[in-house]
Each structure stands twice: as C-alpha cells, then as structure tokens.
C-alpha cells in the first residue's frame, strides 16, 4: 500500500488495523517491519496520501477499493488442521465490509488464500440488505521478504483475477489502472478469479520444488565428490532450466513456501485428488530431510557426540536482510543440537534474543544450554564448531583467524549457505564442511 501511495500521489491510501499498537508503530519513526528501503517509501507518502488508522468502519465507508490483507494462518484445529488455511479473519473482514459499506465497492483479495475463497467473500458481502454491489478481485502478492521494495517497484508481473462479467471486467480495469502508474502494461496479467488464486500457490510450490530438488542432489554431491554449486551452475546455463533459485541450502524457510504447499495439498485432497496431494507433500518432506541432514552432519563430524560442546549458530532469520524467523531452518537445527545436549549459542544481526529463545523452545520456556550472543565473535568464542545458517553478508567477512584462535582444536565450520571461501578457511586450519561439498 505504501508503494501504491508513493507511485500514485492522487490516490488516497489508508491502511487500517484493529490493533492500535501496530498502527501507532506505522505512524512512528520505527516501523514494525524491517525491510531495506521501506522507511523511505513510507516517509515519502505518509501524511500526504498515505495514512494509518484504527477507524476500520469509517475507512470502509470512504473507500472505493478495499484490499483485504489479513493473515491466513494454518488451521490448528478441526478438519484440515496443520494444512488448511484458517479463513476466519477473511470471513470476519467480509462481514465487517458488508456491515459498514454505504456504496458499491471493489474488494481485492491480497492475502494468500485457497482457491474459491472469492466465492465465500462474494456470498457474504452479497447478502447485505442495502442493495449494494461488490466486485471481488484476486491480486496475489509475489514479493519476497528482504527485497520487497525492489520487487514491488519492478515486479516480474502483477496478477489480477476477476469475474468475466461486465462488472468484473470494469473492476479489473480499475485495478489495472492503479498498477499501470509504474508497472509496464504487458506485465499486468488479467485472468479469471480461480486461475489467479491458484497461481500464487503454484508459483510458490514450483519455487520450493526447485530448491528441494537441488538440496536432494546436494546429498549425492557430498557422497560422490561432486560440488553442488558447480552442478547448479552447469544445469542453470541450460536456458530451459535457468540460473535462479538453485542455491543449495540448509533448507528453505519463510512464511510462504511450506504453508502454501500444505495448503495446495489440502486443496488437492478436497477436490478428490489424493495422488496429486502426495506428490507435492514430497517437496515438504525433502525440505524436512535437508534440515535434519545438516544437523546430523554436525554431530557426525564432531565424532558423533556434541554433548556439552559449544556450537555457535550464525544467523537465525529464514534468510538475510529480514528479521522474520517463521519456519526458519535455524529453529530445527538448534532443536536437533539441543536434543544431543550441545550448548548452542546463537547470533543474528536482526532477530531479538527473546524471539530466538521462544522460537526454539516455545513461549516462556528456557534451557540453560541455549544462549544468544550480542555479536558473532562472542557466539564463536571457545566453540567446537560454527554453523552458518543464514547468509548475512557480515558472515562472509568475519576475522576467522581471530575466531579460530579461541576455539578448541580441531575446530569445525559448517557452511549451511555456501557463502564463505572454504579453501581459505581450510588453509587457516578449520575442518570445513559445506552443503553439497
Ligand atoms: C517467497 C516467494 O519468493 C515470493 O514470491 C512469495 O510471494 C512469498 O514466498 P520469501 O518467503 O520472502 O518469498 O523468500 P524467498 O526469497 O523466496 O526464500 C524462501 C526460502 O528459500 C528462504 O529460506 C531462502 O533462503 C531459501 N532459498 C531460496 C534457498 O534455499 N535457495 C535458493 O536458491 C533460493
């Protein structure tokens, strides 16, 4: 919304939330989300045509277009628990819109939702007694965290789905006009509602599948002496495969990939396609195995015992340039090491200590074996092994000679992201291990 406000000074954008603390944070100097470049975008438009407010009812009345961007967490109860999306917030917003609207509206689904959700929203808002007309569009978001501003500024495509009726076409045209202020027309795709809703889940499933595929090959590389980066480079030169998203890692994380694939498998089953569901479940299982494999390799190379040994975990966010830890591989790595009674010391440049502890152990739990360090040098001091789990740039340029001096010998370094120069570290005296090498 901040990007729309920045690019279209004539459009008044108001972001509303019931949570007053959140809105206050968006109105303050410290935004609640860390994202490179976001501060500038918000500051450019805030107070001009970008506003943050808790007046949900009033802003529903005032708006022509309403973007629904509520969370759709995985259901934790009842049918589909653990896989299906919990749509209670989507439903509640639809009801709120129906209750407060006094004129026709275009409702845009921005949240990632299962196919056919637009139908539910339409039915709920359509049942208003005021004779109002609502058009429902789907406009999934493809930005990646850490590069959100860049992705929004220069998207590969903007996808807008709507009903193929005169009203639907008109609503789609209105939304196309918003994005056309800065996105080239040929990159704005319009489809029917169901194609748009499904495309988001499918895009994430395909991206996750690529990572899982290269990660499964990384195990074979380790066993054979092949180098997974060399393999990825060689296959990526094939224009049919392409070079992106082939970086082997300790496993993918983030709020989208696993959740969306599970959601997709649940959808497949709901539509009577259990075999298709099983195929895609495989992508998640491959990822789980990769996370386990990394921790298991650490234990194995430390002579099959890490009990009472200090292990430094560098990085906790699910990738660099974000403070988001949802589904981060670091969580699993820490848990597996703690289960072997290692003393785990974590450092991350952006994730607060309390969050690291809560993510690994659960809210309110503590374990003397898990500590958080204020910097990488403190985390690594005296450790038997270092595990790089997130690819933060600062880990590429640490003074590893100084670090090695503090470590019991033989000192091990496990690069879960293949970001440091293994040959140089071996020369220094590290026993060095990297994914797929
Ligand atoms: C993803 C999609 O990219 C985005 O289009 C969608 O809207 C939301 O989900 P995000 O989760 O923010 O975005 O991050 P992304 O950069 O896709 O990375 C996901 C995970 O895969 C990270 O843990 C990342 O480290 C890992 N990854 C990515 C790899 O392990 N190897 C790669 O080659 C690329």
CSV table of C-alpha atoms and ligand atoms in Angstrom, one decimal:
chain,number,residue,atom,x,y,z
A,1,UNK,CA,0.0,0.0,0.0
A,2,UNK,CA,2.9,2.3,0.7
A,3,UNK,CA,4.3,1.7,-2.8
A,4,UNK,CA,0.9,2.5,-4.4
A,5,UNK,CA,0.7,5.7,-2.3
A,6,UNK,CA,4.2,6.7,-3.3
A,7,UNK,CA,3.6,6.0,-7.0
A,8,UNK,CA,0.1,7.5,-7.2
A,9,UNK,CA,0.0,10.8,-5.3
A,10,UNK,CA,-3.6,11.3,-6.4
A,11,UNK,CA,-4.8,8.1,-4.8
A,12,UNK,CA,-5.6,8.4,-1.1
A,13,UNK,CA,-4.4,5.2,0.7
A,14,UNK,CA,-5.4,4.4,4.3
A,15,UNK,CA,-4.2,1.3,6.0
A,16,UNK,CA,-6.5,0.2,8.8
A,17,UNK,CA,-5.9,-2.3,11.6
A,18,UNK,CA,-7.9,-3.1,14.7
A,19,UNK,CA,-4.5,-3.4,16.5
A,20,UNK,CA,-3.8,0.2,17.8
A,21,UNK,CA,-0.2,-0.7,18.8
A,22,UNK,CA,0.5,-1.7,15.2
A,23,UNK,CA,-1.0,1.4,13.7
A,24,UNK,CA,0.9,3.6,16.2
A,25,UNK,CA,4.1,1.8,15.2
A,26,UNK,CA,3.4,2.5,11.5
A,27,UNK,CA,2.9,6.2,12.4
A,28,UNK,CA,6.1,6.3,14.4
A,29,UNK,CA,9.8,6.6,13.4
A,30,UNK,CA,10.4,2.9,14.0
A,31,UNK,CA,8.3,0.8,11.6
A,32,UNK,CA,7.3,-2.6,12.9
A,33,UNK,CA,8.8,-4.4,9.9
A,34,UNK,CA,12.5,-4.3,8.9
A,35,UNK,CA,12.7,-4.3,5.1
A,36,UNK,CA,15.5,-2.5,3.2
A,37,UNK,CA,14.2,0.7,1.6
A,38,UNK,CA,10.8,0.6,3.2
A,39,UNK,CA,11.4,3.6,5.6
A,40,UNK,CA,12.0,5.9,2.6
A,41,UNK,CA,8.8,4.7,0.8
A,42,UNK,CA,6.6,5.2,3.8
A,43,UNK,CA,8.2,8.5,4.8
A,44,UNK,CA,7.7,9.9,1.2
A,45,UNK,CA,4.0,9.3,1.3
A,46,UNK,CA,2.9,9.3,4.9
A,47,UNK,CA,0.8,12.3,5.8
A,48,UNK,CA,0.5,13.2,2.1
A,49,UNK,CA,-1.7,10.4,0.7
A,50,UNK,CA,-0.7,7.5,2.9
A,51,UNK,CA,-2.4,7.2,6.3
A,52,UNK,CA,-2.5,4.6,9.1
A,53,UNK,CA,-5.7,4.4,11.1
A,54,UNK,CA,-7.7,2.3,13.5
A,55,UNK,CA,-11.0,3.6,12.1
A,56,UNK,CA,-12.0,0.5,10.3
A,57,UNK,CA,-15.7,1.3,9.8
A,58,UNK,CA,-15.1,4.9,8.7
A,59,UNK,CA,-12.5,4.0,6.1
A,60,UNK,CA,-14.6,1.2,4.7
A,61,UNK,CA,-17.3,3.8,4.1
A,62,UNK,CA,-14.8,6.2,2.4
A,63,UNK,CA,-13.0,3.6,0.2
A,64,UNK,CA,-13.7,2.7,-3.5
A,65,UNK,CA,-11.3,-0.2,-3.4
A,66,UNK,CA,-10.7,-2.3,-0.3
A,67,UNK,CA,-7.6,-4.6,-0.2
A,68,UNK,CA,-8.0,-7.5,2.2
A,69,UNK,CA,-4.6,-8.3,3.6
A,70,UNK,CA,-5.4,-10.2,6.8
A,71,UNK,CA,-3.4,-13.2,7.9
A,72,UNK,CA,-4.4,-16.7,6.8
A,73,UNK,CA,-2.6,-18.9,9.3
A,74,UNK,CA,-2.6,-22.7,9.1
A,75,UNK,CA,-5.6,-24.2,10.9
A,76,UNK,CA,-4.6,-25.7,14.2
A,77,UNK,CA,-7.9,-27.4,14.9
A,78,UNK,CA,-10.6,-29.5,13.3
A,79,UNK,CA,-10.8,-30.6,9.7
A,80,UNK,CA,-7.5,-29.8,7.8
A,81,UNK,CA,-5.6,-29.0,11.0
A,82,UNK,CA,-1.9,-28.4,10.2
A,83,UNK,CA,-2.5,-27.9,6.5
A,84,UNK,CA,-5.6,-26.0,5.6
A,85,UNK,CA,-5.7,-22.2,5.8
A,86,UNK,CA,-7.7,-20.7,8.7
A,87,UNK,CA,-10.1,-18.3,7.0
A,88,UNK,CA,-11.8,-16.8,10.0
A,89,UNK,CA,-10.1,-13.4,9.5
A,90,UNK,CA,-11.1,-13.3,5.9
A,91,UNK,CA,-14.7,-14.1,6.7
A,92,UNK,CA,-14.7,-11.5,9.6
A,93,UNK,CA,-13.4,-8.8,7.3
A,94,UNK,CA,-16.0,-9.6,4.6
A,95,UNK,CA,-18.7,-9.3,7.3
A,96,UNK,CA,-17.3,-6.0,8.5
A,97,UNK,CA,-17.3,-4.6,5.0
A,98,UNK,CA,-20.9,-5.7,4.4
A,99,UNK,CA,-21.9,-4.1,7.7
A,100,UNK,CA,-20.3,-0.7,7.2
A,101,UNK,CA,-20.4,-0.1,3.4
A,102,UNK,CA,-22.8,2.5,2.1
A,103,UNK,CA,-21.8,2.4,-1.5
A,104,UNK,CA,-20.6,-0.1,-4.1
A,105,UNK,CA,-17.0,-1.4,-3.6
A,106,UNK,CA,-14.3,-3.3,-5.3
A,107,UNK,CA,-12.8,-5.9,-2.8
A,108,UNK,CA,-9.3,-7.1,-3.6
A,109,UNK,CA,-8.0,-10.3,-2.0
A,110,UNK,CA,-4.4,-9.7,-1.2
A,111,UNK,CA,-4.0,-12.4,1.4
A,112,UNK,CA,-2.8,-15.8,0.1
A,113,UNK,CA,-6.0,-17.9,0.2
A,114,UNK,CA,-7.2,-21.2,-1.1
A,115,UNK,CA,-9.0,-21.3,-4.5
A,116,UNK,CA,-12.7,-20.4,-4.3
A,117,UNK,CA,-12.3,-18.0,-1.3
A,118,UNK,CA,-13.6,-15.2,-3.5
A,119,UNK,CA,-16.9,-17.1,-3.7
A,120,UNK,CA,-17.3,-17.0,0.1
A,121,UNK,CA,-16.4,-13.3,0.2
A,122,UNK,CA,-18.9,-12.6,-2.6
A,123,UNK,CA,-21.7,-14.6,-0.8
A,124,UNK,CA,-21.1,-12.8,2.5
A,125,UNK,CA,-20.9,-9.3,1.2
A,126,UNK,CA,-23.7,-10.0,-1.3
A,127,UNK,CA,-26.1,-10.9,1.5
A,128,UNK,CA,-26.2,-7.2,2.6
A,129,UNK,CA,-29.7,-5.8,2.8
A,130,UNK,CA,-28.7,-2.4,1.3
A,131,UNK,CA,-28.8,-3.5,-2.3
A,132,UNK,CA,-25.1,-2.6,-2.8
A,133,UNK,CA,-22.9,-4.3,-5.5
A,134,UNK,CA,-19.5,-5.7,-4.6
A,135,UNK,CA,-17.0,-7.0,-7.2
A,136,UNK,CA,-14.4,-9.3,-5.8
A,137,UNK,CA,-10.9,-9.5,-7.4
A,138,UNK,CA,-7.9,-11.6,-6.6
A,139,UNK,CA,-4.5,-9.8,-6.7
A,140,UNK,CA,-1.9,-12.1,-5.1
A,141,UNK,CA,1.4,-10.7,-3.9
A,142,UNK,CA,4.7,-12.1,-5.2
A,143,UNK,CA,7.2,-10.0,-3.4
A,144,UNK,CA,9.9,-11.8,-1.4
A,145,UNK,CA,11.0,-10.5,2.0
A,146,UNK,CA,14.3,-8.7,2.1
A,147,UNK,CA,13.8,-7.5,-1.4
A,148,UNK,CA,10.2,-6.3,-1.0
A,149,UNK,CA,10.7,-2.7,-2.1
A,150,UNK,CA,12.7,-3.7,-5.2
A,151,UNK,CA,10.1,-6.4,-6.1
A,152,UNK,CA,7.2,-4.0,-5.8
A,153,UNK,CA,9.0,-1.3,-7.7
A,154,UNK,CA,9.9,-3.7,-10.6
A,155,UNK,CA,7.7,-6.8,-10.4
A,156,UNK,CA,8.1,-9.6,-13.0
A,157,UNK,CA,4.3,-9.5,-13.2
A,158,UNK,CA,1.2,-8.2,-11.5
A,159,UNK,CA,-1.7,-10.7,-11.5
A,160,UNK,CA,-5.3,-9.7,-11.3
A,161,UNK,CA,-8.1,-12.2,-11.4
A,162,UNK,CA,-11.8,-11.3,-11.7
A,163,UNK,CA,-15.1,-12.5,-13.0
A,164,UNK,CA,-15.5,-12.4,-16.7
A,165,UNK,CA,-18.7,-10.3,-16.5
A,166,UNK,CA,-19.1,-6.6,-17.5
A,167,UNK,CA,-18.9,-5.7,-13.8
A,168,UNK,CA,-15.9,-7.9,-13.2
A,169,UNK,CA,-14.1,-6.6,-16.3
A,170,UNK,CA,-14.7,-3.0,-15.2
A,171,UNK,CA,-13.3,-3.7,-11.7
A,172,UNK,CA,-10.3,-5.3,-13.1
A,173,UNK,CA,-9.7,-2.3,-15.4
A,174,UNK,CA,-9.8,0.0,-12.4
A,175,UNK,CA,-7.2,-2.1,-10.6
A,176,UNK,CA,-5.0,-2.4,-13.7
A,177,UNK,CA,-5.1,1.5,-13.8
A,178,UNK,CA,-3.6,1.7,-10.3
A,179,UNK,CA,-0.6,-0.6,-11.1
A,180,UNK,CA,-0.2,0.9,-14.6
A,181,UNK,CA,1.1,4.1,-12.9
A,182,UNK,CA,4.5,2.4,-12.7
A,183,UNK,CA,4.3,-1.2,-14.0
A,184,UNK,CA,4.6,-1.7,-17.8
A,185,UNK,CA,1.2,-2.7,-19.2
A,186,UNK,CA,2.4,-6.0,-20.6
A,187,UNK,CA,3.5,-7.2,-17.2
A,188,UNK,CA,0.0,-6.8,-15.8
A,189,UNK,CA,-1.8,-10.0,-16.4
A,190,UNK,CA,-5.6,-10.5,-16.0
A,191,UNK,CA,-7.2,-13.9,-15.6
A,192,UNK,CA,-10.3,-15.5,-14.2
A,193,UNK,CA,-10.6,-15.5,-10.4
A,194,UNK,CA,-9.7,-19.1,-9.9
A,195,UNK,CA,-6.6,-19.0,-12.1
A,196,UNK,CA,-5.3,-16.0,-10.1
A,197,UNK,CA,-6.0,-17.6,-6.7
A,198,UNK,CA,-4.4,-20.8,-7.7
A,199,UNK,CA,-1.3,-19.2,-9.4
A,200,UNK,CA,0.0,-17.9,-6.1
A,201,UNK,CA,0.1,-21.3,-4.5
A,202,UNK,CA,1.5,-22.9,-7.7
A,203,UNK,CA,4.3,-20.3,-8.1
A,204,UNK,CA,5.4,-21.0,-4.5
A,205,UNK,CA,5.2,-24.7,-4.9
A,206,UNK,CA,7.3,-24.6,-8.1
A,207,UNK,CA,10.0,-22.4,-6.5
A,208,UNK,CA,10.1,-24.6,-3.4
A,209,UNK,CA,10.3,-27.6,-5.6
A,210,UNK,CA,13.4,-26.2,-7.3
A,211,UNK,CA,15.2,-25.7,-4.0
A,212,UNK,CA,14.2,-29.1,-2.7
A,213,UNK,CA,15.4,-30.7,-5.9
A,214,UNK,CA,18.9,-29.1,-5.7
A,215,UNK,CA,19.0,-29.8,-2.0
A,216,UNK,CA,18.3,-33.5,-2.6
A,217,UNK,CA,21.2,-33.5,-5.1
A,218,UNK,CA,23.4,-31.9,-2.5
A,219,UNK,CA,23.3,-35.1,-0.5
A,220,UNK,CA,24.5,-37.1,-3.6
A,221,UNK,CA,27.3,-34.5,-4.2
A,222,UNK,CA,28.6,-34.9,-0.7
A,223,UNK,CA,28.7,-38.7,-1.2
A,224,UNK,CA,30.4,-38.5,-4.6
A,225,UNK,CA,32.8,-35.6,-4.5
A,226,UNK,CA,30.7,-33.5,-6.9
A,227,UNK,CA,30.3,-29.9,-5.9
A,228,UNK,CA,26.6,-28.8,-5.8
A,229,UNK,CA,27.4,-25.2,-6.8
A,230,UNK,CA,29.3,-26.4,-9.9
A,231,UNK,CA,26.3,-28.7,-10.7
A,232,UNK,CA,23.8,-25.9,-10.2
A,233,UNK,CA,25.9,-23.6,-12.4
A,234,UNK,CA,26.2,-26.2,-15.1
A,235,UNK,CA,22.5,-27.0,-15.2
A,236,UNK,CA,21.4,-23.4,-14.8
A,237,UNK,CA,23.2,-22.5,-18.0
A,238,UNK,CA,20.5,-24.5,-19.8
A,239,UNK,CA,18.1,-21.8,-20.8
A,240,UNK,CA,15.2,-24.2,-20.2
A,241,UNK,CA,16.2,-24.5,-16.5
A,242,UNK,CA,17.7,-21.1,-15.8
A,243,UNK,CA,20.1,-20.0,-13.0
A,244,UNK,CA,17.8,-18.7,-10.3
A,245,UNK,CA,16.6,-20.5,-7.1
A,246,UNK,CA,19.2,-23.2,-7.4
A,247,UNK,CA,21.3,-22.3,-4.4
A,248,UNK,CA,21.6,-25.4,-2.2
A,249,UNK,CA,21.0,-24.6,1.4
A,250,UNK,CA,20.2,-25.9,4.9
A,251,UNK,CA,16.6,-25.9,3.7
A,252,UNK,CA,14.0,-23.3,2.7
A,253,UNK,CA,12.1,-21.4,5.4
A,254,UNK,CA,9.7,-18.4,5.5
A,255,UNK,CA,6.1,-17.8,5.9
A,256,UNK,CA,5.0,-18.9,2.4
A,257,UNK,CA,6.6,-22.0,0.9
A,258,UNK,CA,5.7,-24.7,3.4
A,259,UNK,CA,2.4,-23.2,4.3
A,260,UNK,CA,1.3,-22.7,0.7
A,261,UNK,CA,2.3,-26.2,-0.4
A,262,UNK,CA,0.5,-27.7,2.5
A,263,UNK,CA,-2.5,-25.6,1.6
A,264,UNK,CA,-2.2,-26.9,-2.0
A,265,UNK,CA,-2.1,-30.5,-0.9
A,266,UNK,CA,-5.1,-29.9,1.2
A,267,UNK,CA,-6.9,-28.4,-1.8
A,268,UNK,CA,-6.0,-31.4,-4.0
A,269,UNK,CA,-7.4,-33.8,-1.4
A,270,UNK,CA,-10.6,-31.7,-1.1
A,271,UNK,CA,-11.1,-31.9,-4.8
A,272,UNK,CA,-10.6,-35.7,-4.7
A,273,UNK,CA,-7.0,-35.8,-5.9
A,274,UNK,CA,-5.0,-37.6,-3.1
A,275,UNK,CA,-2.2,-38.7,-5.5
A,276,UNK,CA,-1.6,-35.1,-6.6
A,277,UNK,CA,-1.5,-34.1,-2.9
A,278,UNK,CA,1.0,-36.8,-2.2
A,279,UNK,CA,3.3,-35.6,-5.0
A,280,UNK,CA,3.5,-32.1,-3.5
A,281,UNK,CA,3.8,-33.3,0.0
A,282,UNK,CA,7.1,-34.8,-1.2
A,283,UNK,CA,8.6,-31.3,-1.6
A,284,UNK,CA,8.0,-30.5,2.0
A,285,UNK,CA,9.4,-33.9,3.1
A,286,UNK,CA,12.5,-33.3,1.1
A,287,UNK,CA,13.0,-29.9,2.9
A,288,UNK,CA,12.5,-31.5,6.3
A,289,UNK,CA,15.1,-34.1,5.5
A,290,UNK,CA,17.6,-31.4,4.4
A,291,UNK,CA,17.3,-29.5,7.7
A,292,UNK,CA,17.8,-32.8,9.6
A,293,UNK,CA,20.7,-33.8,7.4
A,294,UNK,CA,22.6,-30.6,8.2
A,295,UNK,CA,22.3,-31.0,12.0
A,296,UNK,CA,23.1,-34.7,11.7
A,297,UNK,CA,26.3,-33.9,9.8
A,298,UNK,CA,27.4,-31.6,12.5
A,299,UNK,CA,27.0,-34.3,15.1
A,300,UNK,CA,28.8,-36.9,12.9
A,301,UNK,CA,31.8,-34.7,12.1
A,302,UNK,CA,32.2,-33.8,15.8
A,303,UNK,CA,32.9,-37.6,16.4
A,304,UNK,CA,29.3,-38.5,16.9
A,305,UNK,CA,28.9,-36.6,20.2
A,306,UNK,CA,28.2,-32.9,20.8
A,307,UNK,CA,27.2,-33.3,24.4
A,308,UNK,CA,28.4,-30.3,26.4
A,309,UNK,CA,30.3,-28.9,23.4
A,310,UNK,CA,29.6,-25.3,22.5
A,311,UNK,CA,28.3,-24.8,19.0
A,312,UNK,CA,27.9,-21.4,17.5
A,313,UNK,CA,24.9,-20.8,15.2
A,314,UNK,CA,25.4,-17.8,13.0
A,315,UNK,CA,22.1,-16.4,11.7
A,316,UNK,CA,18.6,-17.2,12.8
A,317,UNK,CA,16.3,-15.4,10.3
A,318,UNK,CA,15.0,-17.6,7.5
A,319,UNK,CA,17.2,-15.6,5.1
A,320,UNK,CA,19.3,-12.5,5.1
A,321,UNK,CA,18.0,-8.9,5.2
A,322,UNK,CA,14.9,-9.8,7.3
A,323,UNK,CA,14.1,-10.2,10.9
A,324,UNK,CA,11.4,-12.8,10.1
A,325,UNK,CA,12.1,-16.2,11.6
A,326,UNK,CA,8.9,-18.1,10.5
A,327,UNK,CA,9.8,-21.7,9.6
A,328,UNK,CA,13.5,-20.8,9.6
A,329,UNK,CA,15.8,-23.8,9.3
A,330,UNK,CA,17.7,-22.4,12.2
A,331,UNK,CA,14.9,-23.4,14.5
A,332,UNK,CA,15.2,-27.1,13.6
A,333,UNK,CA,19.0,-27.1,13.6
A,334,UNK,CA,19.0,-25.6,17.2
A,335,UNK,CA,16.4,-28.1,18.4
A,336,UNK,CA,18.3,-31.1,17.0
A,337,UNK,CA,21.6,-29.9,18.5
A,338,UNK,CA,20.0,-29.3,21.9
A,339,UNK,CA,18.4,-32.8,21.8
A,340,UNK,CA,22.0,-34.0,21.6
A,341,UNK,CA,22.9,-31.9,24.7
A,342,UNK,CA,25.0,-29.4,22.8
A,343,UNK,CA,25.5,-25.9,24.3
A,344,UNK,CA,24.1,-23.8,21.5
A,345,UNK,CA,25.0,-20.1,21.2
A,346,UNK,CA,23.1,-18.1,18.5
A,347,UNK,CA,23.8,-14.8,17.0
A,348,UNK,CA,21.7,-12.9,14.5
A,349,UNK,CA,22.1,-9.3,13.5
A,350,UNK,CA,18.4,-8.5,13.4
A,351,UNK,CA,16.4,-11.1,15.5
A,352,UNK,CA,15.9,-10.2,19.2
A,353,UNK,CA,17.2,-12.7,21.7
A,354,UNK,CA,13.8,-13.3,23.3
A,355,UNK,CA,12.4,-14.3,20.0
A,356,UNK,CA,15.2,-16.8,19.3
A,357,UNK,CA,14.6,-18.5,22.6
A,358,UNK,CA,10.8,-18.5,22.2
A,359,UNK,CA,11.1,-19.9,18.6
A,360,UNK,CA,13.4,-22.8,19.6
A,361,UNK,CA,11.9,-23.7,23.0
A,362,UNK,CA,8.4,-22.4,22.9
A,363,UNK,CA,7.0,-19.2,24.6
A,364,UNK,CA,8.0,-18.8,28.2
A,365,UNK,CA,10.4,-21.9,28.2
A,366,UNK,CA,14.1,-21.8,29.0
A,367,UNK,CA,17.0,-24.1,28.7
A,368,UNK,CA,20.5,-23.2,30.1
A,369,UNK,CA,22.1,-24.8,27.0
A,370,UNK,CA,20.6,-22.2,24.7
A,371,UNK,CA,22.1,-18.8,24.8
A,372,UNK,CA,22.1,-15.7,22.5
A,373,UNK,CA,25.2,-13.7,21.8
A,374,UNK,CA,25.4,-9.9,21.0
A,375,UNK,CA,27.8,-10.5,18.1
A,376,UNK,CA,29.4,-13.2,16.0
A,377,UNK,CA,32.8,-13.2,17.9
A,378,UNK,CA,31.2,-13.7,21.3
A,379,UNK,CA,29.0,-16.5,19.8
A,380,UNK,CA,32.0,-18.3,18.3
A,381,UNK,CA,34.5,-17.8,21.2
A,382,UNK,CA,35.5,-21.2,22.6
A,383,UNK,CA,33.1,-23.1,20.3
A,384,UNK,CA,34.0,-26.6,18.9
A,385,UNK,CA,32.1,-25.8,15.8
A,386,UNK,CA,30.4,-22.9,13.9
A,387,UNK,CA,27.3,-23.4,11.8
A,388,UNK,CA,26.4,-20.7,9.4
A,389,UNK,CA,22.6,-21.0,8.9
A,390,UNK,CA,21.6,-17.6,7.4
A,391,UNK,CA,23.6,-15.9,4.6
A,392,UNK,CA,24.0,-12.5,6.3
A,393,UNK,CA,26.8,-10.6,4.4
A,394,UNK,CA,28.7,-9.9,7.6
A,395,UNK,CA,29.5,-13.6,8.0
A,396,UNK,CA,31.5,-13.5,4.8
A,397,UNK,CA,34.0,-11.0,6.2
A,398,UNK,CA,34.5,-12.1,9.8
A,399,UNK,CA,38.0,-12.3,11.0
A,400,UNK,CA,38.0,-16.2,11.0
A,401,UNK,CA,41.7,-16.3,12.0
A,402,UNK,CA,40.9,-14.5,15.2
A,403,UNK,CA,37.9,-16.7,15.8
A,404,UNK,CA,39.9,-19.9,15.2
A,405,UNK,CA,42.4,-18.8,17.9
A,406,UNK,CA,39.7,-19.0,20.5
A,407,UNK,CA,38.4,-22.5,19.5
A,408,UNK,CA,39.4,-25.9,20.8
A,409,UNK,CA,41.1,-27.9,18.1
A,410,UNK,CA,40.2,-29.4,15.7
A,411,UNK,CA,37.8,-26.6,15.0
A,412,UNK,CA,34.9,-27.2,12.6
A,413,UNK,CA,33.0,-24.8,10.4
A,414,UNK,CA,29.7,-25.9,8.7
A,415,UNK,CA,28.5,-23.5,6.0
A,416,UNK,CA,24.8,-24.1,5.5
A,417,UNK,CA,24.6,-21.5,2.8
A,418,UNK,CA,27.8,-21.9,0.9
A,419,UNK,CA,28.8,-18.3,1.4
A,420,UNK,CA,32.3,-18.4,2.7
A,421,UNK,CA,35.6,-19.4,1.0
A,422,UNK,CA,36.1,-23.0,2.1
A,423,UNK,CA,39.6,-23.3,0.6
A,424,UNK,CA,40.8,-20.2,2.5
A,425,UNK,CA,39.3,-21.4,5.8
A,426,UNK,CA,40.9,-24.9,5.4
A,427,UNK,CA,44.2,-23.1,4.9
A,428,UNK,CA,43.7,-21.3,8.2
A,429,UNK,CA,43.2,-24.7,9.9
A,430,UNK,CA,39.4,-25.2,10.0
A,431,UNK,CA,37.8,-28.5,9.3
A,432,UNK,CA,35.4,-27.1,6.7
A,433,UNK,CA,32.1,-28.6,5.5
A,434,UNK,CA,29.6,-27.0,3.2
A,435,UNK,CA,26.2,-28.2,1.8
A,436,UNK,CA,26.7,-30.4,-1.2
A,437,UNK,CA,30.5,-30.4,-1.0
B,1,LIG,C1,8.6,-16.4,-1.3
B,1,LIG,C2,8.4,-16.1,-2.8
B,1,LIG,O1,9.7,-15.9,-3.4
B,1,LIG,C3,7.5,-15.0,-3.0
B,1,LIG,O2,7.3,-14.8,-4.4
B,1,LIG,C4,6.2,-15.2,-2.3
B,1,LIG,O3,5.3,-14.1,-2.5
B,1,LIG,C5,6.4,-15.4,-0.8
B,1,LIG,O4,7.3,-16.5,-0.7
B,1,LIG,P1,10.0,-15.3,0.7
B,1,LIG,O5,9.5,-16.4,1.6
B,1,LIG,O6,10.0,-13.9,1.2
B,1,LIG,O7,9.2,-15.3,-0.7
B,1,LIG,O8,11.6,-15.6,0.4
B,1,LIG,P2,12.4,-16.4,-0.8
B,1,LIG,O9,13.5,-15.4,-1.2
B,1,LIG,O10,11.6,-16.9,-1.9
B,1,LIG,O11,13.1,-17.5,0.0
B,1,LIG,C6,12.4,-18.6,0.6
B,1,LIG,C7,13.4,-19.6,1.3
B,1,LIG,O12,14.1,-20.3,0.3
B,1,LIG,C8,14.5,-18.9,2.1
B,1,LIG,O13,14.7,-19.7,3.3
B,1,LIG,C9,15.7,-18.9,1.2
B,1,LIG,O14,16.9,-18.8,1.9
B,1,LIG,C10,15.5,-20.3,0.5
B,1,LIG,N1,16.2,-20.3,-0.8
B,1,LIG,C11,15.9,-19.5,-1.8
B,1,LIG,C12,17.2,-21.3,-1.0
B,1,LIG,O15,17.5,-22.1,-0.1
B,1,LIG,N2,17.8,-21.4,-2.2
B,1,LIG,C13,17.5,-20.6,-3.2
B,1,LIG,O16,18.1,-20.7,-4.3
B,1,LIG,C14,16.5,-19.6,-3.0
